[in-house]
Backbone as a printed PyTorch tensor [residue, N CA C, xyz], in Angstrom:
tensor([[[-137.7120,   16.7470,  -30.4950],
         [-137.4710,   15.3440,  -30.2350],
         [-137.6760,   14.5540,  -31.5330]],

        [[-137.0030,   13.5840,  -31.6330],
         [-136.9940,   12.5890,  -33.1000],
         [-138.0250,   11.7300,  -32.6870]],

        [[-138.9110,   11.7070,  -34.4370],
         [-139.4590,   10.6060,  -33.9270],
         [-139.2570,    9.0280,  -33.7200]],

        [[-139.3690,    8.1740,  -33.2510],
         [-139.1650,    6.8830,  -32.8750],
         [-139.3700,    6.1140,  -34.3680]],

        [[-140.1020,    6.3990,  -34.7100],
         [-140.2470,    5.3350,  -36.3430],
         [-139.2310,    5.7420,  -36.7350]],

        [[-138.6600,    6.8770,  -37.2050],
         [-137.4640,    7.5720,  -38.0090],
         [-136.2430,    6.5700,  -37.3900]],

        [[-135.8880,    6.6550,  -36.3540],
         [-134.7910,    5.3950,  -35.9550],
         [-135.1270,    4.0180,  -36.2490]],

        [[-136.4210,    3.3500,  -36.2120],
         [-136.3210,    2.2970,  -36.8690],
         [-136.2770,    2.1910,  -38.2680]],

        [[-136.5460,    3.3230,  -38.8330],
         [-136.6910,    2.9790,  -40.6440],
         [-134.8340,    3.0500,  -40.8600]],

        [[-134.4110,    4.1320,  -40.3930],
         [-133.1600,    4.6310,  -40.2620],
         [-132.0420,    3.0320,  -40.2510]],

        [[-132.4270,    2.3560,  -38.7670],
         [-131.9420,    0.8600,  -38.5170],
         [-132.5130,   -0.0870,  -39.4940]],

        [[-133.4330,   -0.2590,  -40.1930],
         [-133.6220,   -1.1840,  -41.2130],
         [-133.3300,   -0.7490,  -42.1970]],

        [[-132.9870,    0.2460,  -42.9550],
         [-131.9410,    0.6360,  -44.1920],
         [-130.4400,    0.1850,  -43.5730]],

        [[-130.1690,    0.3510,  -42.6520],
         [-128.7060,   -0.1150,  -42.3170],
         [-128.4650,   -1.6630,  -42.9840]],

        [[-129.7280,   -2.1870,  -42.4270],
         [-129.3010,   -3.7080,  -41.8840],
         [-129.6380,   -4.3630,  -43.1460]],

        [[-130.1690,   -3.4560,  -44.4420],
         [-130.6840,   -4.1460,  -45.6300],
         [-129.2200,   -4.3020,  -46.3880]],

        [[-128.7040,   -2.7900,  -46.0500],
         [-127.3480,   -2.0630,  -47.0060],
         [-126.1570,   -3.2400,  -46.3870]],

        [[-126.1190,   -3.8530,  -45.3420],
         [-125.2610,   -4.4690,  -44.5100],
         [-124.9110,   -5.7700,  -45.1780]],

        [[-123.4040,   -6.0570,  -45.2540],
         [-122.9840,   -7.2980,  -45.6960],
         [-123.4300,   -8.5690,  -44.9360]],

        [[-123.2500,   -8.3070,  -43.6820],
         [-123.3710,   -9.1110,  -42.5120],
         [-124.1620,   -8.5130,  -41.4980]],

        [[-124.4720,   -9.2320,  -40.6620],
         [-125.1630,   -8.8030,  -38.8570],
         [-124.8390,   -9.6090,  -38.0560]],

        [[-124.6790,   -9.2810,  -36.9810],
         [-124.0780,  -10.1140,  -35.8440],
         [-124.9140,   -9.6530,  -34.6850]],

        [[-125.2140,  -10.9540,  -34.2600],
         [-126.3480,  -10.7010,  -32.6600],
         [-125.7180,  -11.0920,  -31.2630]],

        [[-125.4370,  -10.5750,  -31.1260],
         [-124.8730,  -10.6730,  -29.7630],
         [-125.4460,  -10.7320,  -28.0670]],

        [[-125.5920,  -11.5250,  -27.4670],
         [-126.5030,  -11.9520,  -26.6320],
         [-125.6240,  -12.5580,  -24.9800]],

        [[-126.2850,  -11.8020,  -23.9460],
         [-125.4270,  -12.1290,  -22.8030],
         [-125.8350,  -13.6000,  -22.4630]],

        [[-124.7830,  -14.4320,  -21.6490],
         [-124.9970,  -15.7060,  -21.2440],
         [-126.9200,  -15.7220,  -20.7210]],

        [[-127.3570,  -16.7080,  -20.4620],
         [-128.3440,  -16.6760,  -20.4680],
         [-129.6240,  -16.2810,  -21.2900]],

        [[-129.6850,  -15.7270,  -21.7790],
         [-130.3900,  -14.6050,  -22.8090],
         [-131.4240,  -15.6310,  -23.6470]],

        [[-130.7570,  -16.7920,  -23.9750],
         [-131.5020,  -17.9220,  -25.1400],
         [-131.9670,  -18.6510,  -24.0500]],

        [[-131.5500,  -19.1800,  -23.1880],
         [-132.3260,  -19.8380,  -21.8340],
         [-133.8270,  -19.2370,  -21.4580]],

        [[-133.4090,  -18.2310,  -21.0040],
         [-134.7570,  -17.2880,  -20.6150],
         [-135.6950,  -17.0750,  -21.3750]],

        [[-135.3710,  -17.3530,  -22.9870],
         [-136.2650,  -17.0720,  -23.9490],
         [-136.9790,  -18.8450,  -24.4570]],

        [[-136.3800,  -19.8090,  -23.5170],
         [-136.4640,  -21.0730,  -24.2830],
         [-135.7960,  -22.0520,  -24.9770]],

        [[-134.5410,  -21.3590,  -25.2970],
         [-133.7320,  -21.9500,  -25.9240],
         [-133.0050,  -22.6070,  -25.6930]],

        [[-132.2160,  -24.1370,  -25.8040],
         [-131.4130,  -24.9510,  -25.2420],
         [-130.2800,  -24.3360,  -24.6010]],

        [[-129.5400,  -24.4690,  -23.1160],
         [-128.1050,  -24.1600,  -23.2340],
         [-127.5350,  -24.7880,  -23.4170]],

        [[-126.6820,  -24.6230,  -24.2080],
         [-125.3540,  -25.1370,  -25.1420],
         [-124.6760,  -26.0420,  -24.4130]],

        [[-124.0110,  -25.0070,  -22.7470],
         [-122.9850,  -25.5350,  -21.9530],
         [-123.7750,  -26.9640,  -21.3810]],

        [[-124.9780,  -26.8020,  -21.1050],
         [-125.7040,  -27.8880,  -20.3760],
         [-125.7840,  -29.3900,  -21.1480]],

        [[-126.0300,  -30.3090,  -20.6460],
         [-125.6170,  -31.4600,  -21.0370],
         [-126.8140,  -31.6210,  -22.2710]],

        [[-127.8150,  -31.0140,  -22.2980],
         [-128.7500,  -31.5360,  -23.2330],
         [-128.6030,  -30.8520,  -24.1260]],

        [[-128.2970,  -29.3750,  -24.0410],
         [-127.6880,  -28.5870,  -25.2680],
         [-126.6360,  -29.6900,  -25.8600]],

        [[-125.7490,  -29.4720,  -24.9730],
         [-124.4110,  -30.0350,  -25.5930],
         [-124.7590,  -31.4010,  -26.2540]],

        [[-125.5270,  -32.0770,  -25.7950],
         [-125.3230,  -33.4700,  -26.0430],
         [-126.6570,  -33.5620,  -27.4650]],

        [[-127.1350,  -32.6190,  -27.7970],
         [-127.8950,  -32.7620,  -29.0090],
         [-126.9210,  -32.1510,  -30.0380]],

        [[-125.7660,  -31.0070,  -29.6900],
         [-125.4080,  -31.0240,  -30.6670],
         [-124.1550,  -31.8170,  -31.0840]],

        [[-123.5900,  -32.9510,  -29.9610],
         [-123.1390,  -34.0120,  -29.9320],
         [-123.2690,  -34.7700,  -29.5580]],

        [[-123.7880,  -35.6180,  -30.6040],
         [-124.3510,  -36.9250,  -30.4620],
         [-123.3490,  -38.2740,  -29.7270]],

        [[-122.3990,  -37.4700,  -30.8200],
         [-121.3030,  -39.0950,  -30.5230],
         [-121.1730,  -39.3790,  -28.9250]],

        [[-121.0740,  -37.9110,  -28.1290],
         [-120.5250,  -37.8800,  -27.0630],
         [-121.2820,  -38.1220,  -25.8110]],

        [[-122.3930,  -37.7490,  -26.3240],
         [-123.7540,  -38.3460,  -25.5230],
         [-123.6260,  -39.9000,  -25.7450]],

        [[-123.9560,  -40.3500,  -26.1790],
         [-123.5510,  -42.0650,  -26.9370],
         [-122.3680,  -42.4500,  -25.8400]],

        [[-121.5230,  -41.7920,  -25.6830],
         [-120.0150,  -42.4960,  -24.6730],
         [-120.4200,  -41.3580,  -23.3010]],

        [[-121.8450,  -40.7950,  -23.2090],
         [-121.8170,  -40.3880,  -21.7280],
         [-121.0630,  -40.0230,  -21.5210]],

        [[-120.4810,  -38.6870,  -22.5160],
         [-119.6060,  -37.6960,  -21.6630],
         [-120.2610,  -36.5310,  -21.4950]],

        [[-120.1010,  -35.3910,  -20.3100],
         [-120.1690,  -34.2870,  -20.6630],
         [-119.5750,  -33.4670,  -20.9340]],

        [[-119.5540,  -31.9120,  -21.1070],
         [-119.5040,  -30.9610,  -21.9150],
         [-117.9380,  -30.7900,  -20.9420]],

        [[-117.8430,  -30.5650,  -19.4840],
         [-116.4980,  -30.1450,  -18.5490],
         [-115.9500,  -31.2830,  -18.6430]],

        [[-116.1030,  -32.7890,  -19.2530],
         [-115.3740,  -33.7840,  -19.2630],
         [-114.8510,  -33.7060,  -20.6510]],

        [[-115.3010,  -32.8440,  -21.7660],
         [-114.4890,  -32.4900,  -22.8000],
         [-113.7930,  -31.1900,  -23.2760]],

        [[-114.4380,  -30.5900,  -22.2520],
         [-113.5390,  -29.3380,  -22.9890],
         [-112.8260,  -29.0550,  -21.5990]],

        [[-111.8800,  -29.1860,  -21.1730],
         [-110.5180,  -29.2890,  -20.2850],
         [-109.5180,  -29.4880,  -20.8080]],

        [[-108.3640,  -28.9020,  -20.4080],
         [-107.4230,  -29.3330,  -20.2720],
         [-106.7550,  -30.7320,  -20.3210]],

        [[-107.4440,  -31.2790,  -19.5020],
         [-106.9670,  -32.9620,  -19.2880],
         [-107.5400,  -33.5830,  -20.8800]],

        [[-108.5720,  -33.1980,  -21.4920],
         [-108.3810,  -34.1660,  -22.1410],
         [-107.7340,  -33.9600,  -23.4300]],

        [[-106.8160,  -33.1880,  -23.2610],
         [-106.0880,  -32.6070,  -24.2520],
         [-104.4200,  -33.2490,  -23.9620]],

        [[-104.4500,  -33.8620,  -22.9150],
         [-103.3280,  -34.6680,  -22.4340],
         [-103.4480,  -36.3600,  -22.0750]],

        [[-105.0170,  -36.7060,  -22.2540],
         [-105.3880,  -37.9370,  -21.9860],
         [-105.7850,  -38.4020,  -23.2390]],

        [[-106.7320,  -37.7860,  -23.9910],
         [-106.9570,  -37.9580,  -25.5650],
         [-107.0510,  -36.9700,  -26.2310]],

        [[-106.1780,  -36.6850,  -26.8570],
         [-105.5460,  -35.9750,  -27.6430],
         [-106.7080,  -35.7700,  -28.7870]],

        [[-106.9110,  -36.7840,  -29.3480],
         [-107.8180,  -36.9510,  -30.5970],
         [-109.4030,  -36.2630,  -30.6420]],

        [[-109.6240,  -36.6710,  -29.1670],
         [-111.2970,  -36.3630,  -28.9140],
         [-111.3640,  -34.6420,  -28.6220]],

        [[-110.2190,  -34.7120,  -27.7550],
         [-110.0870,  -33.2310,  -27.7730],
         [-109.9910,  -31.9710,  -28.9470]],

        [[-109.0880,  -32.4960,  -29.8100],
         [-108.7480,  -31.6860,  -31.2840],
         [-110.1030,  -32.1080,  -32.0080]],

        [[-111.1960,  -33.2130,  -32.0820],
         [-112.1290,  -33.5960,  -32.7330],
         [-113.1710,  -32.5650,  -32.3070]],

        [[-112.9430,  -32.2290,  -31.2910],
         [-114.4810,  -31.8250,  -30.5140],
         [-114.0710,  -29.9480,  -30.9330]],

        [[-113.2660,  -29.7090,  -30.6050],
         [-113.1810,  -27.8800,  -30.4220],
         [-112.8210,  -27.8490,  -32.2360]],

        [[-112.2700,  -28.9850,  -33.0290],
         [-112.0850,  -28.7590,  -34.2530],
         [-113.5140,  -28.7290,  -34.9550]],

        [[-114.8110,  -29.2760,  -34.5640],
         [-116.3380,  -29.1400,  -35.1510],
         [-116.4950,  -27.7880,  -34.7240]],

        [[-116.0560,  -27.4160,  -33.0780],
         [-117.1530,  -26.2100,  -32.8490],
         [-116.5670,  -25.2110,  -33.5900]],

        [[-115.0890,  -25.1200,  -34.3190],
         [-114.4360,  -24.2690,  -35.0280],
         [-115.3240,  -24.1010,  -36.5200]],

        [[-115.3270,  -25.3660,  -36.7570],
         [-116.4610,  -25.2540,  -38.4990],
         [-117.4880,  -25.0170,  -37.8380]],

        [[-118.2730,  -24.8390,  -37.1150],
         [-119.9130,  -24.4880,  -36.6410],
         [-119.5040,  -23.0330,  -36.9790]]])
């Protein structure tokens, strides 16, 4: 049987040698640990301010409709979470 340290030394030479890392985490996962959700209005609305300010939420901007009602707020809003 291998020992257990040998896979972690093994996984931290990877992750030193590694250009990048990527963490990947099921829905919930940052909730359970404490962490704001995003989708929820207080997630959302800390990491948009403006939109908190005009009392919108998160399903009142990312739809469909408002991609046919305001055009602008819509391309504004998914165009930040694109640079995030």
């Amino acid at each position: 049987m291998t020992d257990p340290c040998d896979a972690y030394l093994q996984a931290a030479e990877l992750i030193v040698a590694a250009d990048a890392l990527v963490i990947a985490a099921g829905a919930g996962l940052g909730v359970d640990s404490g962490l704001p959700d995003f989708r929820g209005n207080e997630g959302f609305w800390k990491a948009y301010p403006a939109l908190a300010k005009a009392q919108l939420n998160f399903t009142e901007v990312a739809s469909p409709r408002t991609f046919h009602q305001d055009p602008a707020l819509a391309w504004g809003f998914y165009g930040h979470r694109l640079a995030l």
